[in-house]
N, CA, C and O of each residue as an XYZ file, in Angstrom:
420
protein
N     113.627    117.522    128.910
C     114.125    116.171    128.751
C     115.422    116.042    129.546
O     116.308    116.884    129.404
N     115.556    115.022    130.369
C     116.772    114.870    131.150
C     117.975    114.586    130.260
O     117.876    113.932    129.222
N     119.095    115.096    130.699
C     120.319    114.931    129.945
C     120.855    113.509    130.108
O     120.846    112.960    131.210
N     121.310    112.930    129.031
C     121.873    111.588    129.079
C     123.287    111.669    129.654
O     124.119    112.427    129.155
N     123.554    110.902    130.687
C     124.874    110.904    131.304
C     125.661    109.691    130.833
O     125.094    108.700    130.374
N     126.977    109.790    130.957
C     127.813    108.691    130.494
C     127.829    107.566    131.517
O     128.215    107.771    132.668
N     127.417    106.397    131.105
C     127.346    105.231    131.981
C     128.532    104.299    131.752
O     128.670    103.284    132.435
N     129.382    104.642    130.795
C     130.546    103.827    130.485
C     131.785    104.721    130.608
O     131.803    105.818    130.048
N     132.808    104.278    131.320
C     133.997    105.119    131.440
C     134.656    105.349    130.086
O     134.837    104.410    129.310
N     135.016    106.603    129.806
C     135.623    106.957    128.533
C     137.090    107.325    128.675
O     137.879    107.125    127.752
N     137.454    107.861    129.826
C     138.796    108.401    130.004
C     139.444    107.844    131.257
O     138.774    107.372    132.176
N     140.753    107.912    131.266
C     141.530    107.501    132.425
C     142.364    108.686    132.903
O     142.466    109.708    132.224
N     142.942    108.530    134.054
C     143.804    109.563    134.603
C     144.937    109.868    133.621
O     145.515    108.961    133.021
N     145.242    111.142    133.470
C     146.289    111.681    132.595
C     145.910    111.717    131.113
O     146.730    112.113    130.284
N     144.692    111.313    130.765
C     144.253    111.437    129.368
C     144.124    112.913    129.018
O     143.655    113.721    129.821
N     144.549    113.247    127.805
C     144.420    114.616    127.309
C     143.080    114.727    126.593
O     142.772    113.947    125.692
N     142.287    115.718    127.016
C     140.924    115.857    126.515
C     140.664    117.284    126.036
O     141.471    118.185    126.264
N     139.533    117.473    125.375
C     139.084    118.784    124.900
C     137.615    118.931    125.252
O     136.837    117.990    125.101
N     137.235    120.117    125.724
C     135.832    120.399    126.053
C     135.038    120.595    124.771
O     135.391    121.436    123.944
N     133.959    119.819    124.599
C     133.116    119.959    123.405
C     131.840    120.727    123.694
O     131.098    121.069    122.773
N     131.582    120.999    124.956
C     130.446    121.835    125.367
C     130.961    122.944    126.261
O     131.993    122.803    126.917
N     130.236    124.041    126.279
C     130.583    125.174    127.145
C     130.478    124.724    128.600
O     129.450    124.192    129.021
N     131.542    124.941    129.357
C     131.574    124.622    130.779
C     131.865    125.905    131.547
O     132.388    126.852    130.960
N     131.547    125.972    132.832
C     131.803    127.203    133.590
C     133.278    127.611    133.529
O     134.142    126.919    134.066
N     133.555    128.734    132.875
C     134.911    129.240    132.752
C     135.760    128.542    131.713
O     136.948    128.835    131.582
N     135.159    127.615    130.968
C     135.906    126.835    129.973
C     135.165    126.876    128.637
O     134.112    126.254    128.496
N     135.704    127.600    127.660
C     135.056    127.637    126.349
C     135.228    126.318    125.585
O     136.124    125.526    125.878
N     134.369    126.109    124.623
C     134.468    124.937    123.755
C     135.826    124.961    123.062
O     136.283    126.007    122.603
N     136.463    123.795    122.993
C     137.756    123.693    122.323
C     138.956    123.816    123.247
O     140.096    123.698    122.798
N     138.714    124.052    124.537
C     139.816    124.190    125.491
C     140.349    122.809    125.848
O     139.587    121.898    126.173
N     141.673    122.669    125.783
C     142.304    121.400    126.110
C     142.516    121.279    127.608
O     142.615    122.279    128.319
N     142.586    120.034    128.078
C     142.826    119.784    129.484
C     143.356    118.381    129.708
O     143.524    117.601    128.770
N     143.618    118.074    130.987
C     144.122    116.759    131.371
C     143.258    116.223    132.505
O     143.007    116.922    133.486
N     142.805    114.983    132.368
C     142.025    114.328    133.413
C     142.973    114.016    134.568
O     143.999    113.363    134.380
N     142.619    114.491    135.767
C     143.461    114.141    136.909
C     142.741    113.280    137.927
O     143.353    112.828    138.895
N     141.457    113.045    137.728
C     140.719    112.177    138.635
C     139.465    111.703    137.925
O     138.818    112.471    137.213
N     139.125    110.443    138.118
C     137.891    109.909    137.555
C     137.090    109.279    138.684
O     137.654    108.714    139.621
N     135.768    109.381    138.587
C     134.919    108.863    139.654
C     133.629    108.328    139.057
O     133.224    108.708    137.959
N     132.990    107.428    139.816
C     131.666    106.976    139.435
C     131.560    105.488    139.240
O     132.527    104.785    138.946
N     130.325    105.040    139.419
C     130.005    103.642    139.170
C     128.872    103.544    138.150
O     128.924    102.723    137.235
N     127.863    104.375    138.310
C     126.755    104.424    137.348
C     126.860    105.634    136.445
O     126.464    105.579    135.281
N     127.385    106.716    136.966
C     127.603    107.937    136.190
C     129.073    108.283    136.319
O     129.534    108.650    137.399
N     129.813    108.171    135.225
C     131.234    108.452    135.252
C     131.469    109.933    135.001
O     130.974    110.508    134.031
N     132.227    110.526    135.890
C     132.542    111.938    135.777
C     134.020    112.126    136.045
O     134.689    111.266    136.617
N     134.509    113.283    135.612
C     135.946    113.504    135.596
C     136.282    114.868    136.186
O     135.513    115.824    136.086
N     137.450    114.922    136.800
C     138.011    116.177    137.267
C     139.126    116.498    136.281
O     140.013    115.681    136.033
N     139.064    117.710    135.724
C     139.976    118.059    134.635
C     140.652    119.391    134.937
O     140.006    120.344    135.372
N     141.952    119.444    134.701
C     142.714    120.695    134.754
C     142.832    121.192    133.313
O     143.455    120.545    132.472
N     142.222    122.357    133.039
C     142.205    122.898    131.686
C     143.369    123.855    131.453
O     143.919    124.427    132.394
N     143.729    124.017    130.196
C     144.874    124.850    129.809
C     144.681    126.320    130.163
O     145.665    127.047    130.292
N     143.438    126.777    130.323
C     143.194    128.177    130.655
C     143.251    128.432    132.158
O     142.922    129.528    132.613
N     143.666    127.428    132.931
C     143.824    127.590    134.376
C     142.641    127.122    135.200
O     142.746    127.045    136.424
N     141.533    126.811    134.578
C     140.352    126.331    135.298
C     140.515    124.858    135.640
O     141.046    124.080    134.847
N     140.057    124.489    136.812
C     139.994    123.083    137.215
C     138.556    122.805    137.614
O     138.022    123.428    138.532
N     137.938    121.871    136.922
C     136.535    121.549    137.178
C     136.385    120.085    137.554
O     137.102    119.220    137.051
N     135.447    119.824    138.442
C     135.132    118.463    138.841
C     133.736    118.091    138.394
O     132.948    118.954    138.008
N     133.433    116.828    138.446
C     132.119    116.298    138.078
C     131.716    116.634    136.646
O     130.560    116.963    136.380
N     132.657    116.550    135.742
C     132.370    116.779    134.326
C     131.928    115.454    133.720
O     132.618    114.442    133.848
N     130.790    115.467    133.069
C     130.291    114.281    132.405
C     131.168    113.955    131.197
O     131.670    114.861    130.532
N     131.350    112.684    130.916
C     132.169    112.265    129.791
C     131.656    112.746    128.446
O     132.431    112.843    127.494
N     130.367    113.049    128.345
C     129.809    113.559    127.094
C     130.244    114.986    126.797
O     130.058    115.466    125.679
N     130.823    115.673    127.781
C     131.314    117.033    127.588
C     132.759    117.065    127.128
O     133.316    118.138    126.892
N     133.375    115.885    126.996
C     134.788    115.793    126.655
C     135.013    114.815    125.512
O     134.254    113.863    125.330
N     136.063    115.063    124.752
C     136.553    114.108    123.754
C     138.074    114.111    123.830
O     138.672    115.014    124.414
N     138.695    113.095    123.236
C     140.152    113.074    123.181
C     140.630    114.126    122.182
O     139.859    114.608    121.352
N     141.907    114.470    122.275
C     142.472    115.437    121.324
C     142.335    114.944    119.893
O     142.012    115.726    118.998
N     142.577    113.650    119.664
C     142.470    113.098    118.305
C     141.043    113.201    117.779
O     140.832    113.560    116.620
N     140.059    112.889    118.627
C     138.658    113.015    118.208
C     138.328    114.462    117.877
O     137.618    114.730    116.909
N     138.840    115.401    118.676
C     138.587    116.827    118.435
C     139.170    117.250    117.094
O     138.512    117.942    116.318
N     140.405    116.835    116.822
C     141.043    117.191    115.544
C     140.252    116.630    114.371
O     140.059    117.309    113.362
N     139.797    115.396    114.507
C     139.013    114.780    113.443
C     137.694    115.535    113.237
O     137.291    115.781    112.100
N     137.026    115.900    114.327
C     135.772    116.652    114.214
C     136.014    118.006    113.560
O     135.200    118.454    112.751
N     137.125    118.668    113.898
C     137.456    119.956    113.293
C     137.692    119.807    111.791
O     137.231    120.636    111.007
N     138.406    118.756    111.389
C     138.633    118.519    109.964
C     137.319    118.286    109.234
O     137.122    118.799    108.132
N     136.423    117.522    109.835
C     135.123    117.259    109.222
C     134.304    118.547    109.109
O     133.633    118.766    108.101
N     134.357    119.395    110.134
C     133.642    120.677    110.084
C     134.186    121.557    108.967
O     133.422    122.155    108.209
N     135.524    121.635    108.869
C     136.133    122.440    107.801
C     135.750    121.908    106.427
O     135.425    122.677    105.522
N     135.790    120.581    106.278
C     135.424    119.963    105.008
C     133.973    120.302    104.642
O     133.678    120.627    103.492
N     133.082    120.226    105.620
C     131.668    120.544    105.368
C     131.501    122.011    104.993
O     130.700    122.334    104.116
N     132.255    122.917    105.650
C     132.183    124.343    105.309
C     132.650    124.585    103.881
O     132.022    125.335    103.133
N     133.752    123.947    103.507
C     134.286    124.113    102.148
C     133.283    123.608    101.124
O     133.049    124.266    100.111
N     132.689    122.449    101.375
C     131.696    121.904    100.445
C     130.476    122.817    100.337
O     129.939    123.010     99.246
N     130.039    123.375    101.462
C     128.885    124.281    101.441
C     129.212    125.552    100.657
O     128.378    126.041     99.896
N     130.415    126.087    100.838
C     130.816    127.284    100.085
C     130.880    126.989     98.593
O     130.424    127.790     97.777
N     131.442    125.845     98.241
C     131.534    125.446     96.840
C     130.142    125.319     96.214
O     129.901    125.796     95.105
N     129.249    124.680     96.932
C     127.882    124.499     96.437
C     127.184    125.851     96.263
O     126.467    126.059     95.284
N     127.393    126.764     97.209
C     126.774    128.092     97.106
C     127.305    128.837     95.889
O     126.541    129.492     95.180
N     128.623    128.742     95.641
C     129.197    129.402     94.457
C     128.639    128.796     93.175
O     128.302    129.526     92.242
N     128.537    127.471     93.119
C     127.998    126.816     91.921
C     126.544    127.199     91.705
O     126.118    127.408     90.569
N     125.785    127.293     92.775
C     124.380    127.686     92.664
C     124.264    129.125     92.144
O     123.391    129.425     91.331
N     125.144    130.006     92.615
C     125.132    131.396     92.147
C     125.473    131.457     90.660
O     124.869    132.226     89.912
N     126.437    130.649     90.233
C     126.791    130.615     88.813
C     125.642    130.074     87.974
O     125.380    130.589     86.887
N     124.955    129.048     88.460
C     123.806    128.504     87.730
C     122.704    129.546     87.592
O     122.026    129.602     86.565
N     122.525    130.358     88.606
C     121.479    131.379     88.565
C     121.809    132.462     87.541
O     120.905    133.079     86.977
N     123.101    132.695     87.298
C     123.509    133.725     86.342
C     123.386    133.260     84.891
O     123.185    134.073     83.990
N     123.505    131.975     84.674
C     123.458    131.432     83.319
C     122.006    131.439     82.843
O     121.099    131.006     83.553
N     121.813    131.936     81.638
C     120.456    131.967     81.086
C     120.045    130.581     80.635
O     120.874    129.797     80.173
N     118.764    130.284     80.770
C     118.280    129.002     80.235
C     118.459    128.976     78.716
O     118.401    130.023     78.070
N     118.671    127.808     78.150
C     118.960    127.658     76.700
C     117.849    128.233     75.831
O     118.138    128.746     74.750
N     116.608    128.171     76.251
C     115.493    128.653     75.427
C     115.250    130.134     75.498
O     114.376    130.630     74.787
N     115.977    130.877     76.321
C     115.697    132.307     76.484
C     116.760    133.199     75.850
O     117.002    134.305     76.332
N     117.391    132.737     74.786
C     118.420    133.534     74.124
C     117.715    134.663     73.365
O     116.752    134.424     72.637
N     118.201    135.883     73.541
C     117.602    137.044     72.853
C     117.995    137.029     71.386
O     119.147    136.753     71.050
N     117.003    137.339     70.476
C     117.268    137.368     69.029
C     117.052    138.760     68.512
O     116.116    139.449     68.917
N     117.913    139.172     67.620
C     117.790    140.518     67.029
C     117.435    140.435     65.588
O     117.289    141.463     64.928
């Protein structure tokens, strides 16, 4: 299936962004700054990343703003905490005996 490209400009020059997909030499979560934007039908960006990599022709779907990244990270952490809580509660429920199975002496 062909990859959907960004047809609407998302970023401007000097915007601070974060990579949300693995890029050549740039791990997910690496911050960078847009230094050039190009395109009419497919908007792509040239970004200088904090790890020293500079990449061109990056699709806008591979980037988010720093604020969006922070919000996504908070949501991920919240989901992890809820999943851990649910797993602990499920384990506790499994340990509790059903009311009808009390042993009698």
